mmCIF file of C-alpha atoms in Angstrom:
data_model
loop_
_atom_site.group_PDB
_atom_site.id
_atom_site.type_symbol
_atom_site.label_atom_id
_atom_site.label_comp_id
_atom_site.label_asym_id
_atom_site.label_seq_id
_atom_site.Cartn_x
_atom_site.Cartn_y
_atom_site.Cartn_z
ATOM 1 C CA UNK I 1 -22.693 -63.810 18.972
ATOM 2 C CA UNK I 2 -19.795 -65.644 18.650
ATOM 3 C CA UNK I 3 -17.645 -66.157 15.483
ATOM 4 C CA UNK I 4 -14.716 -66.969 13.847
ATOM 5 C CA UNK I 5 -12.671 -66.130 10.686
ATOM 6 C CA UNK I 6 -9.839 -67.442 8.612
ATOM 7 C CA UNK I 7 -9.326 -65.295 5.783
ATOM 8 C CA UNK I 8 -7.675 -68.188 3.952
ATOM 9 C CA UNK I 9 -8.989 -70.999 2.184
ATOM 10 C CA UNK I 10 -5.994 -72.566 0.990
ATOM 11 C CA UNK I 11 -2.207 -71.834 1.712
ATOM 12 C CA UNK I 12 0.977 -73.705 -0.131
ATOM 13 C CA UNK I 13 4.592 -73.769 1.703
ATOM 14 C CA UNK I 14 7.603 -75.515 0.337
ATOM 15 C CA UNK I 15 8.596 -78.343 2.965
ATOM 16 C CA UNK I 16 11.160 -76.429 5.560
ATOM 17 C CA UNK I 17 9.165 -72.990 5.005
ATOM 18 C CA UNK I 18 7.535 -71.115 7.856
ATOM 19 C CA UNK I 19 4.065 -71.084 8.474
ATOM 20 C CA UNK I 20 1.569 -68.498 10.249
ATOM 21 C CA UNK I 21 -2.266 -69.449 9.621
ATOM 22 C CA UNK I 22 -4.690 -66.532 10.844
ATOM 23 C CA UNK I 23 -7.072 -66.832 12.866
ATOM 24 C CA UNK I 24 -9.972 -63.492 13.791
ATOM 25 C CA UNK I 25 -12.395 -64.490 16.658
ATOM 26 C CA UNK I 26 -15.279 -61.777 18.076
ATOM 27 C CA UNK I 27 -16.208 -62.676 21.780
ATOM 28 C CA UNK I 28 -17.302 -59.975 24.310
ATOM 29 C CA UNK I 29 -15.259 -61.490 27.257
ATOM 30 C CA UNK I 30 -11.700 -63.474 27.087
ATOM 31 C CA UNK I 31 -12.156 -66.572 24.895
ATOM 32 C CA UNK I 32 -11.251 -69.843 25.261
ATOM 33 C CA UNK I 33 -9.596 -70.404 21.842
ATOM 34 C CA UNK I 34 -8.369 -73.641 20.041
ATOM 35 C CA UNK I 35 -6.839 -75.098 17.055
ATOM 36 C CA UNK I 36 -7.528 -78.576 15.646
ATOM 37 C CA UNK I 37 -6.266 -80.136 12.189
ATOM 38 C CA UNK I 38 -7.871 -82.992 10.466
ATOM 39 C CA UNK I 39 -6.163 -84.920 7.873
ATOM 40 C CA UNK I 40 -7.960 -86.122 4.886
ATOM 41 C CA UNK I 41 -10.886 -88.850 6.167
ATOM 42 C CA UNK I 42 -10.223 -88.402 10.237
ATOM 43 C CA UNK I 43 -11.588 -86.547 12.879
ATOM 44 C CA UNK I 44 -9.921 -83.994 14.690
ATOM 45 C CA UNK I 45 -7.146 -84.107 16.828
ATOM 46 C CA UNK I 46 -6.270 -80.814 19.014
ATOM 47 C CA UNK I 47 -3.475 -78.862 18.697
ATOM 48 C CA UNK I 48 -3.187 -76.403 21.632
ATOM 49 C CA UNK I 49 -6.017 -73.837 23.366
ATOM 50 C CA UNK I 50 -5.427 -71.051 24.980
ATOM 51 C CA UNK I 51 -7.985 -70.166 28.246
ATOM 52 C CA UNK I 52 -5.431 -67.556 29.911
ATOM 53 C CA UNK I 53 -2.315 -66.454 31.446
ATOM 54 C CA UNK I 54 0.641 -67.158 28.848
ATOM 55 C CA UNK I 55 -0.143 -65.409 25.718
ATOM 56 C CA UNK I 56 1.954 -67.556 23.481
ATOM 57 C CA UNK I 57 1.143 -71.075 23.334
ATOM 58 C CA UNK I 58 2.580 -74.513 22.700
ATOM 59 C CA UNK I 59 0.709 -77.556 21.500
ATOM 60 C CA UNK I 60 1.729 -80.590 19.685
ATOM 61 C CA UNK I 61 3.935 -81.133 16.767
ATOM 62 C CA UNK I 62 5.993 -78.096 17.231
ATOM 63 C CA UNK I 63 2.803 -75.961 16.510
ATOM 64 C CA UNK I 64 2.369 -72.459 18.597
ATOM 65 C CA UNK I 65 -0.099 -70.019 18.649
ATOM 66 C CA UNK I 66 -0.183 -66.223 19.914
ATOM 67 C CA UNK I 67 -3.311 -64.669 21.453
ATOM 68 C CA UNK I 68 -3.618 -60.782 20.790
ATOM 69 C CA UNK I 69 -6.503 -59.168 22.425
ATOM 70 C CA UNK I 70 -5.559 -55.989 20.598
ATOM 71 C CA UNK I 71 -5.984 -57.561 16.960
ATOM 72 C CA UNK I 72 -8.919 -60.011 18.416
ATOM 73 C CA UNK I 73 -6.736 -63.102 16.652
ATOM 74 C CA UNK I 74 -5.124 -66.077 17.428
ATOM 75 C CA UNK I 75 -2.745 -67.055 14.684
ATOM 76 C CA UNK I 76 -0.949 -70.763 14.259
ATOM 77 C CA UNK I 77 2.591 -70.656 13.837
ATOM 78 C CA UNK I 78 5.383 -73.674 13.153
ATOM 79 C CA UNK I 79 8.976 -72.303 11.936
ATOM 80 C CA UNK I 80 9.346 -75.395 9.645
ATOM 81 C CA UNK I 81 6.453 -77.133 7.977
ATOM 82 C CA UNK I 82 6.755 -80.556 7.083
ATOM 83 C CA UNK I 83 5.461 -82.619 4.363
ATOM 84 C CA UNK I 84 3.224 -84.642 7.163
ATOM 85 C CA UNK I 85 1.495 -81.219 8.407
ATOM 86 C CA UNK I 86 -0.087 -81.066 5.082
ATOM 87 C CA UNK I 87 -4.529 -81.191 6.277
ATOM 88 C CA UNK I 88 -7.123 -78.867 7.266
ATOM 89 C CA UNK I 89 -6.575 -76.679 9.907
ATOM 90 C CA UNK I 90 -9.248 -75.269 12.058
ATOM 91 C CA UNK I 91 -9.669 -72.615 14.415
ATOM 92 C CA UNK I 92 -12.634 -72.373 16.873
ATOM 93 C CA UNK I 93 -14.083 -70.446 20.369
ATOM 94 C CA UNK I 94 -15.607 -72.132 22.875
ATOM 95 C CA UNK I 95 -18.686 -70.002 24.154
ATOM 96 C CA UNK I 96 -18.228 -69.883 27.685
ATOM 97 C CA UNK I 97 -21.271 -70.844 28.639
ATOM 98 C CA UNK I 98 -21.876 -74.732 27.607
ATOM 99 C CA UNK I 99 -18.848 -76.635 25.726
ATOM 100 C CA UNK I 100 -20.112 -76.289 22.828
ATOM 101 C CA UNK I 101 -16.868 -74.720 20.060
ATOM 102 C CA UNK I 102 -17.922 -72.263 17.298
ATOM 103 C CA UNK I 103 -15.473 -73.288 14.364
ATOM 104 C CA UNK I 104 -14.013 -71.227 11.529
ATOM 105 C CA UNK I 105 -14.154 -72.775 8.326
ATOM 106 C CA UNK I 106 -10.717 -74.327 7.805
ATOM 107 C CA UNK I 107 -7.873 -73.142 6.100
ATOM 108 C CA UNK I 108 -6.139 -76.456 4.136
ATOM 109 C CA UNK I 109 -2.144 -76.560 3.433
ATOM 110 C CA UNK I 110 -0.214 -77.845 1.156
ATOM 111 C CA UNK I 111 3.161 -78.596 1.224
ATOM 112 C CA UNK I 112 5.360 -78.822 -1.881
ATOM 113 C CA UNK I 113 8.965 -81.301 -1.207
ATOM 114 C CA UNK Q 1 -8.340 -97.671 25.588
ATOM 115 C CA UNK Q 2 -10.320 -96.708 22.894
ATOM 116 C CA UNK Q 3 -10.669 -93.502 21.614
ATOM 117 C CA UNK Q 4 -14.731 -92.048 20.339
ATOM 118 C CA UNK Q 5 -16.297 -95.191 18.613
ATOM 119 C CA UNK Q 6 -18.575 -93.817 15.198
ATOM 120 C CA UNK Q 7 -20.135 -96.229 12.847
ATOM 121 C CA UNK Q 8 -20.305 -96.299 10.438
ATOM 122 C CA UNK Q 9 -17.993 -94.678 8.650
ATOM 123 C CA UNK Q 10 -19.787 -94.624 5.171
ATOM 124 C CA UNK Q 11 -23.395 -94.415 5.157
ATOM 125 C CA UNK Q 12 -25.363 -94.211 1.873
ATOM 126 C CA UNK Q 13 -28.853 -93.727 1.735
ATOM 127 C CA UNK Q 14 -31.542 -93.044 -0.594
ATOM 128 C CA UNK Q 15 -33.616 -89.772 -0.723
ATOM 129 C CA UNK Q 16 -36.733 -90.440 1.988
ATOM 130 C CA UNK Q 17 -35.082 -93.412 3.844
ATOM 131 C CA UNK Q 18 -33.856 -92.758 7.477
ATOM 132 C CA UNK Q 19 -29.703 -92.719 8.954
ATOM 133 C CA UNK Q 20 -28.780 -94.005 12.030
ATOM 134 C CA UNK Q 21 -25.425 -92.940 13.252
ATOM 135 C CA UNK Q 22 -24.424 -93.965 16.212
ATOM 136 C CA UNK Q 23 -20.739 -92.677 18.552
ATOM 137 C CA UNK Q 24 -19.722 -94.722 21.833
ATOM 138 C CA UNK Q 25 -17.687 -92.144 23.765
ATOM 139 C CA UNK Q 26 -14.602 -92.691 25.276
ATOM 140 C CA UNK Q 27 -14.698 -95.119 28.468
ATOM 141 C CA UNK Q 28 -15.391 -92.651 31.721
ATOM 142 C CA UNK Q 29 -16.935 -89.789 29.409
ATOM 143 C CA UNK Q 30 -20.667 -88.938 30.058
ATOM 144 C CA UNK Q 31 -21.056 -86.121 27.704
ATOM 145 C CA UNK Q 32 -21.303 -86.273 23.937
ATOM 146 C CA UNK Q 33 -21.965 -83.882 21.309
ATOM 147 C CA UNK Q 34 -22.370 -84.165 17.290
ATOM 148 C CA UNK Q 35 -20.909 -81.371 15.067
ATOM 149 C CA UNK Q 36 -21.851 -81.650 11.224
ATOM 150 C CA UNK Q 37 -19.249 -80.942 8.576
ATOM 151 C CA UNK Q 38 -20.883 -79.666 5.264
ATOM 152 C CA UNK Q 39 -18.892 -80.199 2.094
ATOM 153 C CA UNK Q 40 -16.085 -77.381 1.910
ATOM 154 C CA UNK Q 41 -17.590 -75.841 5.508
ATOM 155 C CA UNK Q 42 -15.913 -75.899 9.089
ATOM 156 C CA UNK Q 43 -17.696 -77.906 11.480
ATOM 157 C CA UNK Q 44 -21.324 -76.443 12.762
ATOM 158 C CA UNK Q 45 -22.436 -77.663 16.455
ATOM 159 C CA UNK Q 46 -25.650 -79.815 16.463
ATOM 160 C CA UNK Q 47 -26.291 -80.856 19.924
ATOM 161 C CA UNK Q 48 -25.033 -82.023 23.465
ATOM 162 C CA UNK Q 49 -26.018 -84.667 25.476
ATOM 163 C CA UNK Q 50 -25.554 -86.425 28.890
ATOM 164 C CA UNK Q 51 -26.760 -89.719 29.262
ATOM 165 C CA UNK Q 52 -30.644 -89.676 29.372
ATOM 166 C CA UNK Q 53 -30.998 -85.961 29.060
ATOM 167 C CA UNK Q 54 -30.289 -83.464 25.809
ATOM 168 C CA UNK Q 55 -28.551 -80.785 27.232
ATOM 169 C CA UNK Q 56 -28.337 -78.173 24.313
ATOM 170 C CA UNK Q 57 -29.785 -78.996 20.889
ATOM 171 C CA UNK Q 58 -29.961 -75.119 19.125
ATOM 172 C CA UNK Q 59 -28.178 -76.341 16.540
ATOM 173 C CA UNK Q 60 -30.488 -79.827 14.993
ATOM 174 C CA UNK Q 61 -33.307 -78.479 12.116
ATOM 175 C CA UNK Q 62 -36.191 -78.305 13.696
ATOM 176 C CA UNK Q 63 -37.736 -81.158 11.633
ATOM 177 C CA UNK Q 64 -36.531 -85.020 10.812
ATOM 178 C CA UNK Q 65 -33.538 -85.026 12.960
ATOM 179 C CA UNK Q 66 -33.033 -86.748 16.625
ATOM 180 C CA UNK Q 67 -30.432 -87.452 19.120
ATOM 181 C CA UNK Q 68 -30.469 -89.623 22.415
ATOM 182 C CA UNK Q 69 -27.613 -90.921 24.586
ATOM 183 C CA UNK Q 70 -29.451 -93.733 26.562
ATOM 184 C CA UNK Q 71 -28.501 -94.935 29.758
ATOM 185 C CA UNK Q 72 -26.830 -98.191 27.832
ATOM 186 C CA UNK Q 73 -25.189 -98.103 24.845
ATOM 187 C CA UNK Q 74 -24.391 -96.041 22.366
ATOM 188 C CA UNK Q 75 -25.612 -91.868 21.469
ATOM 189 C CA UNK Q 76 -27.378 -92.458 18.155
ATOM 190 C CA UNK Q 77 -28.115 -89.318 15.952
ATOM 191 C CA UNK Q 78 -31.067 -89.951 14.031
ATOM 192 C CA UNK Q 79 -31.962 -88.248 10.518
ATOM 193 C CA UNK Q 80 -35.802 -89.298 9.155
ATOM 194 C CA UNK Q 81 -36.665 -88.917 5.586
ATOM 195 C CA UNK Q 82 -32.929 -87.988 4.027
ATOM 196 C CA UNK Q 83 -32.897 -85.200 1.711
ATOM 197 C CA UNK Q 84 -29.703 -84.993 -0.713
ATOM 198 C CA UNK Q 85 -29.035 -81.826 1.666
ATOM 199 C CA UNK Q 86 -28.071 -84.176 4.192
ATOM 200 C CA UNK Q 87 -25.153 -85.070 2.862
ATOM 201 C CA UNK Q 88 -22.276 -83.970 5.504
ATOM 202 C CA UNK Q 89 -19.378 -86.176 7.664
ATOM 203 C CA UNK Q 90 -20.985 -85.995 11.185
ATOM 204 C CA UNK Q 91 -18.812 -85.807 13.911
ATOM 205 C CA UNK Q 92 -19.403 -86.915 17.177
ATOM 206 C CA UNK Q 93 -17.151 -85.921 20.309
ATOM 207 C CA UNK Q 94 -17.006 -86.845 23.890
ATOM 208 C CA UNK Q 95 -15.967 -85.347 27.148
ATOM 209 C CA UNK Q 96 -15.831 -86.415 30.646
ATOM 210 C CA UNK Q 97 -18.198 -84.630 33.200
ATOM 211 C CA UNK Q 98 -15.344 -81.435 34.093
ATOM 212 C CA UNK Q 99 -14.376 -81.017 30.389
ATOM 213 C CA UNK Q 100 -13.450 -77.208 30.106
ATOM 214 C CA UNK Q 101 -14.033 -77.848 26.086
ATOM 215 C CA UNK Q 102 -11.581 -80.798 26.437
ATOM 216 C CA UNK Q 103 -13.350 -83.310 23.569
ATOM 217 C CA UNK Q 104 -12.233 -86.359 21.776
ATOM 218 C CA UNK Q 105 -13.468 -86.320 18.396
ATOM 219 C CA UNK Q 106 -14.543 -89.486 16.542
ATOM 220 C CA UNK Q 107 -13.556 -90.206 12.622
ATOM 221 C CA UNK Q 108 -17.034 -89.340 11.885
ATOM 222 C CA UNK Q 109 -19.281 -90.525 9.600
ATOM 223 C CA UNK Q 110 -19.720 -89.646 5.762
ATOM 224 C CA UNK Q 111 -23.386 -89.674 5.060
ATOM 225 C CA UNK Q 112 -24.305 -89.708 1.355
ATOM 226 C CA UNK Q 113 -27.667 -89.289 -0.063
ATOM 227 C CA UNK Q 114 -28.453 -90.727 -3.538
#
């Protein structure tokens, strides 16, 4: 079956600092493979996916994300973090057969000015 | 044009009573699907609907808990007899009929049971 990891609960950056947020997936075939954040009270609003091709991704708010078959992960990435990006980031597979997305259980960031 | 409708957004109820919870999807979308979000948890996949038909519901408890997306109106997930176990922000999302996994999730609602 289908699952996801992120190994961290809770990361802090200064405001300007780099940011990589892991992601570990297991899926028997390529996966289709997303990122969402929700800020405190909202839903969630989609970052990027990956389905194929391109390895290295770009999604919204100067967010990327690199998909390594070898390491089965699919880490978030932004070279400056800003004070807005602090909320709850979540990583999640979608199943391949219906729509339906297995999610990881979050990994929330703070950002210190 | 709106995004996914959910009201409301804060829903208390007492142990034993029943939740309604109801998501309009986005105009032009025909499929919907609730996630629940347990305190400190990511989200867990409940069930998917079309209109009139439940698609995949493997992830609803067997007992006290419903969904329909009727042919009119809204898709109302429906919780009988709340337990304090309930308590969770449910999150509905909707999709038009090609989606490739590409949902609009609502603000979901905050269900708390007293």
């Amino acid at each position: 079956a289908q699952s996801v990891t992120q190994p961290d609960i809770h990361i802090t950056v200064s405001e300007g600092a780099s940011l990589e947020l892991r992601c570990n997936y297991s899926y028997g075939a390529t996966p289709y493979l997303f990122w969402y954040v929700q800020s405190p009270g909202q839903g969630l609003q989609l970052l990027l996916k990956y389905f194929s091709g391109d390895t290295l991704v770009q999604g919204i708010k100067g967010f990327e994300a690199e998909f390594k078959r070898s390491q089965s992960s699919f880490n978030l990435r932004k070279p400056s973090v800003h004070w807005s990006d602090a909320a709850e980031y979540f990583c999640a597979v979608g199943d391949g057969n219906t729509d339906k997305l297995i999610f990881g259980t979050g990994t929330r960031l703070q950002v210190f000015p | 044009n709106a995004g996914v409708m959910q009201n409301p957004r804060h829903l208390v109820r007492r142990r034993g009573q029943e939740a309604r919870l109801r998501c309009s999807p986005m105009k032009g979308h025909s499929h919907v699907y609730w996630y629940r979000q347990l305190p400190e948890e990511g989200l867990k996949f409940m069930v998917y609907l079309q209109k009139e038909n439940i698609i995949d519901e493997s992830g609803m408890p067997k007992e006290r808990f419903s969904a329909e997306f009727p042919k009119e109106g809204p898709s109302i997930l429906r919780i009988q007899q709340v337990v304090r176990g309930d308590s969770a922000a449910y999150f509905c999302a909707s999709s038009p009929e090609t989606a490739n996994y590409g949902y609009t999730f609502g603000s979901g609602t905050r269900l708390t049971v007293v």
